[in-house]
PDB file of C-alpha atoms in Angstrom:
ATOM      1  CA  UNK A   1     -59.700  63.705  32.842  1.00  0.00           C
ATOM      2  CA  UNK A   2     -58.668  62.856  29.304  1.00  0.00           C
ATOM      3  CA  UNK A   3     -55.015  62.900  28.363  1.00  0.00           C
ATOM      4  CA  UNK A   4     -53.123  61.999  25.222  1.00  0.00           C
ATOM      5  CA  UNK A   5     -50.376  60.139  27.023  1.00  0.00           C
ATOM      6  CA  UNK A   6     -49.676  58.169  30.170  1.00  0.00           C
ATOM      7  CA  UNK A   7     -46.159  58.529  31.535  1.00  0.00           C
ATOM      8  CA  UNK A   8     -44.848  56.165  34.227  1.00  0.00           C
ATOM      9  CA  UNK A   9     -41.678  57.259  36.044  1.00  0.00           C
ATOM     10  CA  UNK A  10     -39.947  54.349  37.752  1.00  0.00           C
ATOM     11  CA  UNK A  11     -37.384  54.817  40.483  1.00  0.00           C
ATOM     12  CA  UNK A  12     -35.690  51.434  40.796  1.00  0.00           C
ATOM     13  CA  UNK A  13     -33.450  51.053  43.826  1.00  0.00           C
ATOM     14  CA  UNK A  14     -31.740  48.012  45.304  1.00  0.00           C
ATOM     15  CA  UNK A  15     -31.280  46.455  41.868  1.00  0.00           C
ATOM     16  CA  UNK A  16     -28.934  43.663  40.823  1.00  0.00           C
ATOM     17  CA  UNK A  17     -25.747  45.633  40.134  1.00  0.00           C
ATOM     18  CA  UNK A  18     -24.369  43.226  37.523  1.00  0.00           C
ATOM     19  CA  UNK A  19     -27.543  43.449  35.489  1.00  0.00           C
ATOM     20  CA  UNK A  20     -27.379  47.258  35.522  1.00  0.00           C
ATOM     21  CA  UNK A  21     -24.087  47.126  33.638  1.00  0.00           C
ATOM     22  CA  UNK A  22     -25.159  44.543  31.072  1.00  0.00           C
ATOM     23  CA  UNK A  23     -26.247  46.325  27.882  1.00  0.00           C
ATOM     24  CA  UNK A  24     -27.516  43.173  26.165  1.00  0.00           C
ATOM     25  CA  UNK A  25     -29.574  42.173  29.170  1.00  0.00           C
ATOM     26  CA  UNK A  26     -31.077  45.637  29.511  1.00  0.00           C
ATOM     27  CA  UNK A  27     -31.921  45.842  25.816  1.00  0.00           C
ATOM     28  CA  UNK A  28     -33.680  42.475  26.030  1.00  0.00           C
ATOM     29  CA  UNK A  29     -35.472  43.594  29.193  1.00  0.00           C
ATOM     30  CA  UNK A  30     -36.788  46.795  27.602  1.00  0.00           C
ATOM     31  CA  UNK A  31     -37.852  44.997  24.431  1.00  0.00           C
ATOM     32  CA  UNK A  32     -39.569  42.314  26.509  1.00  0.00           C
ATOM     33  CA  UNK A  33     -41.317  45.004  28.539  1.00  0.00           C
ATOM     34  CA  UNK A  34     -42.482  46.737  25.345  1.00  0.00           C
ATOM     35  CA  UNK A  35     -43.795  43.473  23.924  1.00  0.00           C
ATOM     36  CA  UNK A  36     -45.527  42.488  27.148  1.00  0.00           C
ATOM     37  CA  UNK A  37     -47.266  45.862  27.195  1.00  0.00           C
ATOM     38  CA  UNK A  38     -48.570  45.181  23.694  1.00  0.00           C
ATOM     39  CA  UNK A  39     -46.452  47.888  22.075  1.00  0.00           C
ATOM     40  CA  UNK A  40     -44.977  47.928  18.575  1.00  0.00           C
ATOM     41  CA  UNK A  41     -41.227  48.556  18.516  1.00  0.00           C
ATOM     42  CA  UNK A  42     -39.937  51.047  15.929  1.00  0.00           C
ATOM     43  CA  UNK A  43     -36.320  51.484  16.939  1.00  0.00           C
ATOM     44  CA  UNK A  44     -33.803  51.466  19.768  1.00  0.00           C
ATOM     45  CA  UNK A  45     -30.567  53.085  20.843  1.00  0.00           C
ATOM     46  CA  UNK A  46     -28.376  51.747  23.682  1.00  0.00           C
ATOM     47  CA  UNK A  47     -25.017  52.917  24.985  1.00  0.00           C
ATOM     48  CA  UNK A  48     -22.649  51.613  27.645  1.00  0.00           C
ATOM     49  CA  UNK A  49     -20.515  54.074  29.560  1.00  0.00           C
ATOM     50  CA  UNK A  50     -16.992  53.814  30.868  1.00  0.00           C
ATOM     51  CA  UNK A  51     -16.391  52.759  33.587  1.00  0.00           C
ATOM     52  CA  UNK A  52     -20.012  51.780  34.134  1.00  0.00           C
ATOM     53  CA  UNK A  53     -23.668  52.478  33.421  1.00  0.00           C
ATOM     54  CA  UNK A  54     -25.998  52.035  30.481  1.00  0.00           C
ATOM     55  CA  UNK A  55     -28.489  54.338  28.754  1.00  0.00           C
ATOM     56  CA  UNK A  56     -31.061  52.941  26.420  1.00  0.00           C
ATOM     57  CA  UNK A  57     -34.284  53.851  24.695  1.00  0.00           C
ATOM     58  CA  UNK A  58     -36.852  51.859  22.776  1.00  0.00           C
ATOM     59  CA  UNK A  59     -39.118  53.904  20.521  1.00  0.00           C
ATOM     60  CA  UNK A  60     -42.558  52.338  20.116  1.00  0.00           C
ATOM     61  CA  UNK A  61     -45.525  53.286  17.957  1.00  0.00           C
ATOM     62  CA  UNK A  62     -47.226  54.305  21.182  1.00  0.00           C
ATOM     63  CA  UNK A  63     -44.269  56.493  22.364  1.00  0.00           C
ATOM     64  CA  UNK A  64     -41.173  55.157  24.215  1.00  0.00           C
ATOM     65  CA  UNK A  65     -39.415  53.370  27.040  1.00  0.00           C
ATOM     66  CA  UNK A  66     -36.043  54.393  28.393  1.00  0.00           C
ATOM     67  CA  UNK A  67     -33.628  53.374  31.098  1.00  0.00           C
ATOM     68  CA  UNK A  68     -30.554  54.956  32.649  1.00  0.00           C
ATOM     69  CA  UNK A  69     -28.542  52.899  35.123  1.00  0.00           C
ATOM     70  CA  UNK A  70     -26.037  53.657  37.887  1.00  0.00           C
ATOM     71  CA  UNK A  71     -24.622  50.209  38.779  1.00  0.00           C
ATOM     72  CA  UNK A  72     -22.446  51.712  41.516  1.00  0.00           C
ATOM     73  CA  UNK A  73     -25.610  52.641  43.422  1.00  0.00           C
ATOM     74  CA  UNK A  74     -27.785  49.719  42.360  1.00  0.00           C
ATOM     75  CA  UNK A  75     -30.119  52.334  40.901  1.00  0.00           C
ATOM     76  CA  UNK A  76     -31.952  52.766  37.617  1.00  0.00           C
ATOM     77  CA  UNK A  77     -34.348  55.430  36.341  1.00  0.00           C
ATOM     78  CA  UNK A  78     -36.850  54.116  33.821  1.00  0.00           C
ATOM     79  CA  UNK A  79     -39.733  55.777  31.992  1.00  0.00           C
ATOM     80  CA  UNK A  80     -42.613  54.206  30.140  1.00  0.00           C
ATOM     81  CA  UNK A  81     -44.522  56.716  28.029  1.00  0.00           C
ATOM     82  CA  UNK A  82     -47.535  55.425  26.121  1.00  0.00           C
ATOM     83  CA  UNK A  83     -50.531  56.791  24.299  1.00  0.00           C
ATOM     84  CA  UNK A  84     -53.723  55.057  23.276  1.00  0.00           C
ATOM     85  CA  UNK A  85     -55.758  52.365  24.963  1.00  0.00           C
ATOM     86  CA  UNK A  86     -54.187  49.397  23.207  1.00  0.00           C
ATOM     87  CA  UNK A  87     -51.151  49.178  25.483  1.00  0.00           C
ATOM     88  CA  UNK A  88     -50.708  48.345  29.145  1.00  0.00           C
ATOM     89  CA  UNK A  89     -47.693  50.255  30.466  1.00  0.00           C
ATOM     90  CA  UNK A  90     -48.174  48.776  33.952  1.00  0.00           C
ATOM     91  CA  UNK A  91     -47.224  45.375  32.548  1.00  0.00           C
ATOM     92  CA  UNK A  92     -43.997  46.837  31.170  1.00  0.00           C
ATOM     93  CA  UNK A  93     -43.253  48.332  34.589  1.00  0.00           C
ATOM     94  CA  UNK A  94     -43.775  44.983  36.315  1.00  0.00           C
ATOM     95  CA  UNK A  95     -41.342  43.277  33.974  1.00  0.00           C
ATOM     96  CA  UNK A  96     -38.609  45.870  34.451  1.00  0.00           C
ATOM     97  CA  UNK A  97     -38.932  45.782  38.231  1.00  0.00           C
ATOM     98  CA  UNK A  98     -38.691  41.996  38.199  1.00  0.00           C
ATOM     99  CA  UNK A  99     -35.866  41.681  35.674  1.00  0.00           C
ATOM    100  CA  UNK A 100     -33.703  44.261  37.428  1.00  0.00           C
ATOM    101  CA  UNK A 101     -34.359  42.643  40.794  1.00  0.00           C
ATOM    102  CA  UNK A 102     -35.339  45.962  42.372  1.00  0.00           C
ATOM    103  CA  UNK A 103     -35.924  45.586  46.106  1.00  0.00           C
ATOM    104  CA  UNK A 104     -37.211  49.138  46.514  1.00  0.00           C
ATOM    105  CA  UNK A 105     -39.160  50.832  43.766  1.00  0.00           C
ATOM    106  CA  UNK A 106     -41.665  53.612  43.217  1.00  0.00           C
ATOM    107  CA  UNK A 107     -43.879  54.398  40.251  1.00  0.00           C
ATOM    108  CA  UNK A 108     -45.189  57.897  39.570  1.00  0.00           C
ATOM    109  CA  UNK A 109     -47.891  58.242  36.944  1.00  0.00           C
ATOM    110  CA  UNK A 110     -48.149  61.509  35.047  1.00  0.00           C
ATOM    111  CA  UNK A 111     -50.809  62.349  32.500  1.00  0.00           C
ATOM    112  CA  UNK A 112     -49.411  64.156  29.480  1.00  0.00           C
ATOM    113  CA  UNK A 113     -51.345  66.264  27.024  1.00  0.00           C
ATOM    114  CA  UNK A 114     -54.431  67.215  29.001  1.00  0.00           C
ATOM    115  CA  UNK A 115     -56.168  69.388  26.434  1.00  0.00           C
ATOM    116  CA  UNK A 116     -59.407  71.319  26.236  1.00  0.00           C
ATOM    117  CA  UNK A 117     -60.828  69.273  23.396  1.00  0.00           C
TER     118      UNK A 117
ATOM    119  CA  UNK B   1     -31.277  67.387  48.254  1.00  0.00           C
ATOM    120  CA  UNK B   2     -28.849  65.544  46.017  1.00  0.00           C
ATOM    121  CA  UNK B   3     -30.123  63.678  43.008  1.00  0.00           C
ATOM    122  CA  UNK B   4     -28.416  61.830  40.192  1.00  0.00           C
ATOM    123  CA  UNK B   5     -30.634  63.255  37.474  1.00  0.00           C
ATOM    124  CA  UNK B   6     -32.708  66.294  36.638  1.00  0.00           C
ATOM    125  CA  UNK B   7     -35.780  65.597  34.516  1.00  0.00           C
ATOM    126  CA  UNK B   8     -37.707  68.426  32.854  1.00  0.00           C
ATOM    127  CA  UNK B   9     -41.186  67.568  31.564  1.00  0.00           C
ATOM    128  CA  UNK B  10     -42.402  70.071  28.989  1.00  0.00           C
ATOM    129  CA  UNK B  11     -46.042  70.444  28.037  1.00  0.00           C
ATOM    130  CA  UNK B  12     -45.996  72.487  24.847  1.00  0.00           C
ATOM    131  CA  UNK B  13     -49.395  73.742  23.726  1.00  0.00           C
ATOM    132  CA  UNK B  14     -50.373  76.214  21.030  1.00  0.00           C
ATOM    133  CA  UNK B  15     -47.434  75.185  18.835  1.00  0.00           C
ATOM    134  CA  UNK B  16     -46.916  75.768  15.129  1.00  0.00           C
ATOM    135  CA  UNK B  17     -48.817  72.797  13.662  1.00  0.00           C
ATOM    136  CA  UNK B  18     -46.715  72.527  10.511  1.00  0.00           C
ATOM    137  CA  UNK B  19     -43.521  72.303  12.506  1.00  0.00           C
ATOM    138  CA  UNK B  20     -44.974  69.495  14.625  1.00  0.00           C
ATOM    139  CA  UNK B  21     -45.273  67.330  11.537  1.00  0.00           C
ATOM    140  CA  UNK B  22     -41.816  68.068  10.146  1.00  0.00           C
ATOM    141  CA  UNK B  23     -39.426  65.280  11.169  1.00  0.00           C
ATOM    142  CA  UNK B  24     -36.310  67.020   9.826  1.00  0.00           C
ATOM    143  CA  UNK B  25     -37.142  70.244  11.617  1.00  0.00           C
ATOM    144  CA  UNK B  26     -37.810  68.454  14.900  1.00  0.00           C
ATOM    145  CA  UNK B  27     -34.599  66.433  14.659  1.00  0.00           C
ATOM    146  CA  UNK B  28     -32.624  69.621  14.092  1.00  0.00           C
ATOM    147  CA  UNK B  29     -34.476  71.297  16.954  1.00  0.00           C
ATOM    148  CA  UNK B  30     -33.679  68.510  19.412  1.00  0.00           C
ATOM    149  CA  UNK B  31     -30.054  68.336  18.315  1.00  0.00           C
ATOM    150  CA  UNK B  32     -29.772  72.123  18.620  1.00  0.00           C
ATOM    151  CA  UNK B  33     -31.320  71.960  22.079  1.00  0.00           C
ATOM    152  CA  UNK B  34     -28.863  69.236  23.124  1.00  0.00           C
ATOM    153  CA  UNK B  35     -25.917  71.246  21.831  1.00  0.00           C
ATOM    154  CA  UNK B  36     -27.089  74.452  23.436  1.00  0.00           C
ATOM    155  CA  UNK B  37     -27.392  72.654  26.768  1.00  0.00           C
ATOM    156  CA  UNK B  38     -23.783  71.552  26.431  1.00  0.00           C
ATOM    157  CA  UNK B  39     -24.648  67.876  25.965  1.00  0.00           C
ATOM    158  CA  UNK B  40     -22.776  65.277  23.913  1.00  0.00           C
ATOM    159  CA  UNK B  41     -24.979  63.458  21.403  1.00  0.00           C
ATOM    160  CA  UNK B  42     -24.583  59.671  21.188  1.00  0.00           C
ATOM    161  CA  UNK B  43     -27.459  58.663  18.950  1.00  0.00           C
ATOM    162  CA  UNK B  44     -30.966  59.454  17.786  1.00  0.00           C
ATOM    163  CA  UNK B  45     -34.109  57.748  16.547  1.00  0.00           C
ATOM    164  CA  UNK B  46     -36.983  59.616  14.848  1.00  0.00           C
ATOM    165  CA  UNK B  47     -40.207  58.358  13.307  1.00  0.00           C
ATOM    166  CA  UNK B  48     -43.057  60.015  11.456  1.00  0.00           C
ATOM    167  CA  UNK B  49     -46.537  58.589  11.801  1.00  0.00           C
ATOM    168  CA  UNK B  50     -49.348  58.304   9.302  1.00  0.00           C
ATOM    169  CA  UNK B  51     -51.387  60.472   8.945  1.00  0.00           C
ATOM    170  CA  UNK B  52     -49.476  62.779  11.285  1.00  0.00           C
ATOM    171  CA  UNK B  53     -47.220  63.139  14.300  1.00  0.00           C
ATOM    172  CA  UNK B  54     -43.559  62.560  15.023  1.00  0.00           C
ATOM    173  CA  UNK B  55     -41.714  60.739  17.812  1.00  0.00           C
ATOM    174  CA  UNK B  56     -38.045  61.281  18.340  1.00  0.00           C
ATOM    175  CA  UNK B  57     -35.312  60.763  20.865  1.00  0.00           C
ATOM    176  CA  UNK B  58     -31.755  62.010  21.143  1.00  0.00           C
ATOM    177  CA  UNK B  59     -29.545  59.995  23.474  1.00  0.00           C
ATOM    178  CA  UNK B  60     -26.816  62.102  25.072  1.00  0.00           C
ATOM    179  CA  UNK B  61     -23.900  61.205  27.323  1.00  0.00           C
ATOM    180  CA  UNK B  62     -25.813  62.964  30.080  1.00  0.00           C
ATOM    181  CA  UNK B  63     -29.080  61.000  29.431  1.00  0.00           C
ATOM    182  CA  UNK B  64     -31.679  61.969  26.761  1.00  0.00           C
ATOM    183  CA  UNK B  65     -34.164  64.317  25.140  1.00  0.00           C
ATOM    184  CA  UNK B  66     -37.360  63.163  23.516  1.00  0.00           C
ATOM    185  CA  UNK B  67     -40.374  64.644  21.808  1.00  0.00           C
ATOM    186  CA  UNK B  68     -43.787  63.321  20.795  1.00  0.00           C
ATOM    187  CA  UNK B  69     -46.023  65.549  18.723  1.00  0.00           C
ATOM    188  CA  UNK B  70     -49.746  65.744  17.990  1.00  0.00           C
ATOM    189  CA  UNK B  71     -49.999  68.281  15.136  1.00  0.00           C
ATOM    190  CA  UNK B  72     -53.786  68.009  15.093  1.00  0.00           C
ATOM    191  CA  UNK B  73     -53.860  69.575  18.562  1.00  0.00           C
ATOM    192  CA  UNK B  74     -50.848  71.854  18.221  1.00  0.00           C
ATOM    193  CA  UNK B  75     -49.400  69.916  21.149  1.00  0.00           C
ATOM    194  CA  UNK B  76     -46.046  68.329  21.917  1.00  0.00           C
ATOM    195  CA  UNK B  77     -44.718  66.486  24.961  1.00  0.00           C
ATOM    196  CA  UNK B  78     -40.989  66.846  25.429  1.00  0.00           C
ATOM    197  CA  UNK B  79     -38.620  65.588  28.108  1.00  0.00           C
ATOM    198  CA  UNK B  80     -35.107  66.652  28.899  1.00  0.00           C
ATOM    199  CA  UNK B  81     -33.340  64.265  31.254  1.00  0.00           C
ATOM    200  CA  UNK B  82     -29.805  65.157  32.288  1.00  0.00           C
ATOM    201  CA  UNK B  83     -27.276  64.154  34.893  1.00  0.00           C
ATOM    202  CA  UNK B  84     -24.167  65.942  36.045  1.00  0.00           C
ATOM    203  CA  UNK B  85     -23.410  69.606  36.470  1.00  0.00           C
ATOM    204  CA  UNK B  86     -21.857  70.183  33.068  1.00  0.00           C
ATOM    205  CA  UNK B  87     -25.157  70.594  31.220  1.00  0.00           C
ATOM    206  CA  UNK B  88     -27.902  73.196  31.386  1.00  0.00           C
ATOM    207  CA  UNK B  89     -31.210  71.531  30.552  1.00  0.00           C
ATOM    208  CA  UNK B  90     -33.088  74.812  30.987  1.00  0.00           C
ATOM    209  CA  UNK B  91     -31.328  76.121  27.883  1.00  0.00           C
ATOM    210  CA  UNK B  92     -32.533  73.124  25.910  1.00  0.00           C
ATOM    211  CA  UNK B  93     -36.070  73.777  27.144  1.00  0.00           C
ATOM    212  CA  UNK B  94     -35.925  77.422  26.036  1.00  0.00           C
ATOM    213  CA  UNK B  95     -34.849  76.424  22.541  1.00  0.00           C
ATOM    214  CA  UNK B  96     -37.600  73.846  22.115  1.00  0.00           C
ATOM    215  CA  UNK B  97     -40.287  76.249  23.312  1.00  0.00           C
ATOM    216  CA  UNK B  98     -39.042  78.889  20.903  1.00  0.00           C
ATOM    217  CA  UNK B  99     -38.536  76.662  17.875  1.00  0.00           C
ATOM    218  CA  UNK B 100     -41.953  75.040  18.220  1.00  0.00           C
ATOM    219  CA  UNK B 101     -43.609  78.423  18.671  1.00  0.00           C
ATOM    220  CA  UNK B 102     -45.461  77.274  21.786  1.00  0.00           C
ATOM    221  CA  UNK B 103     -47.863  79.937  23.021  1.00  0.00           C
ATOM    222  CA  UNK B 104     -48.739  78.049  26.195  1.00  0.00           C
ATOM    223  CA  UNK B 105     -46.167  75.890  27.946  1.00  0.00           C
ATOM    224  CA  UNK B 106     -45.382  74.435  31.335  1.00  0.00           C
ATOM    225  CA  UNK B 107     -42.199  72.896  32.690  1.00  0.00           C
ATOM    226  CA  UNK B 108     -42.206  70.422  35.559  1.00  0.00           C
ATOM    227  CA  UNK B 109     -38.875  69.570  37.133  1.00  0.00           C
ATOM    228  CA  UNK B 110     -38.453  66.167  38.725  1.00  0.00           C
ATOM    229  CA  UNK B 111     -35.366  65.008  40.582  1.00  0.00           C
ATOM    230  CA  UNK B 112     -34.449  61.427  39.748  1.00  0.00           C
ATOM    231  CA  UNK B 113     -32.276  59.136  41.825  1.00  0.00           C
ATOM    232  CA  UNK B 114     -32.452  60.687  45.251  1.00  0.00           C
ATOM    233  CA  UNK B 115     -30.328  58.210  47.160  1.00  0.00           C
ATOM    234  CA  UNK B 116     -29.117  57.822  50.734  1.00  0.00           C
ATOM    235  CA  UNK B 117     -25.464  58.158  49.852  1.00  0.00           C
TER     236      UNK B 117
END
């Protein structure tokens, strides 16, 4: 089954709550995850909410990574969307799980762009 | 079943190929979709690839919208991730499908952040 893109949906529960509210830490974590996966970073956009929570995205040549955090619940949703064979999104997932200290996570893999070609 | 976020995954096939390569058009389309859904735009990042294809993301207070296009296949992957009851992601989906001229689309809805709270 050929697909243009591989999309990993991470449900990260039981995370370190302080980390989930730390924009700088999360930006570094996403950039580190992108680099570890072998991706090329094109741009990023991060925002911290009041009273809490962070949203951030890193656009890569091979697609994107994003994270949305709910520190009050120790929860983060993260996506790693990649295309091509030169990147290893699973490595990015491992890094995020570790850096956020998630004690309870799930990863759902979805193939995007399954075409009759 | 309560969830923190609603995530729509759009598979857009049979799109207008010219539109899929037009960064300005796609940026306007995503911003229009965000506005129509009732979202508040915080930032965006768009990139055009050589020889073709565009990746773009719009970060909104309520999470994000992104698009990745493959003009050569008339295909685009788009996601609309929202949280809260004040936005209507389905409206954003309708606009993207229409503006890209997709003749064959599917929408998968995924609930993110289902917590025991």
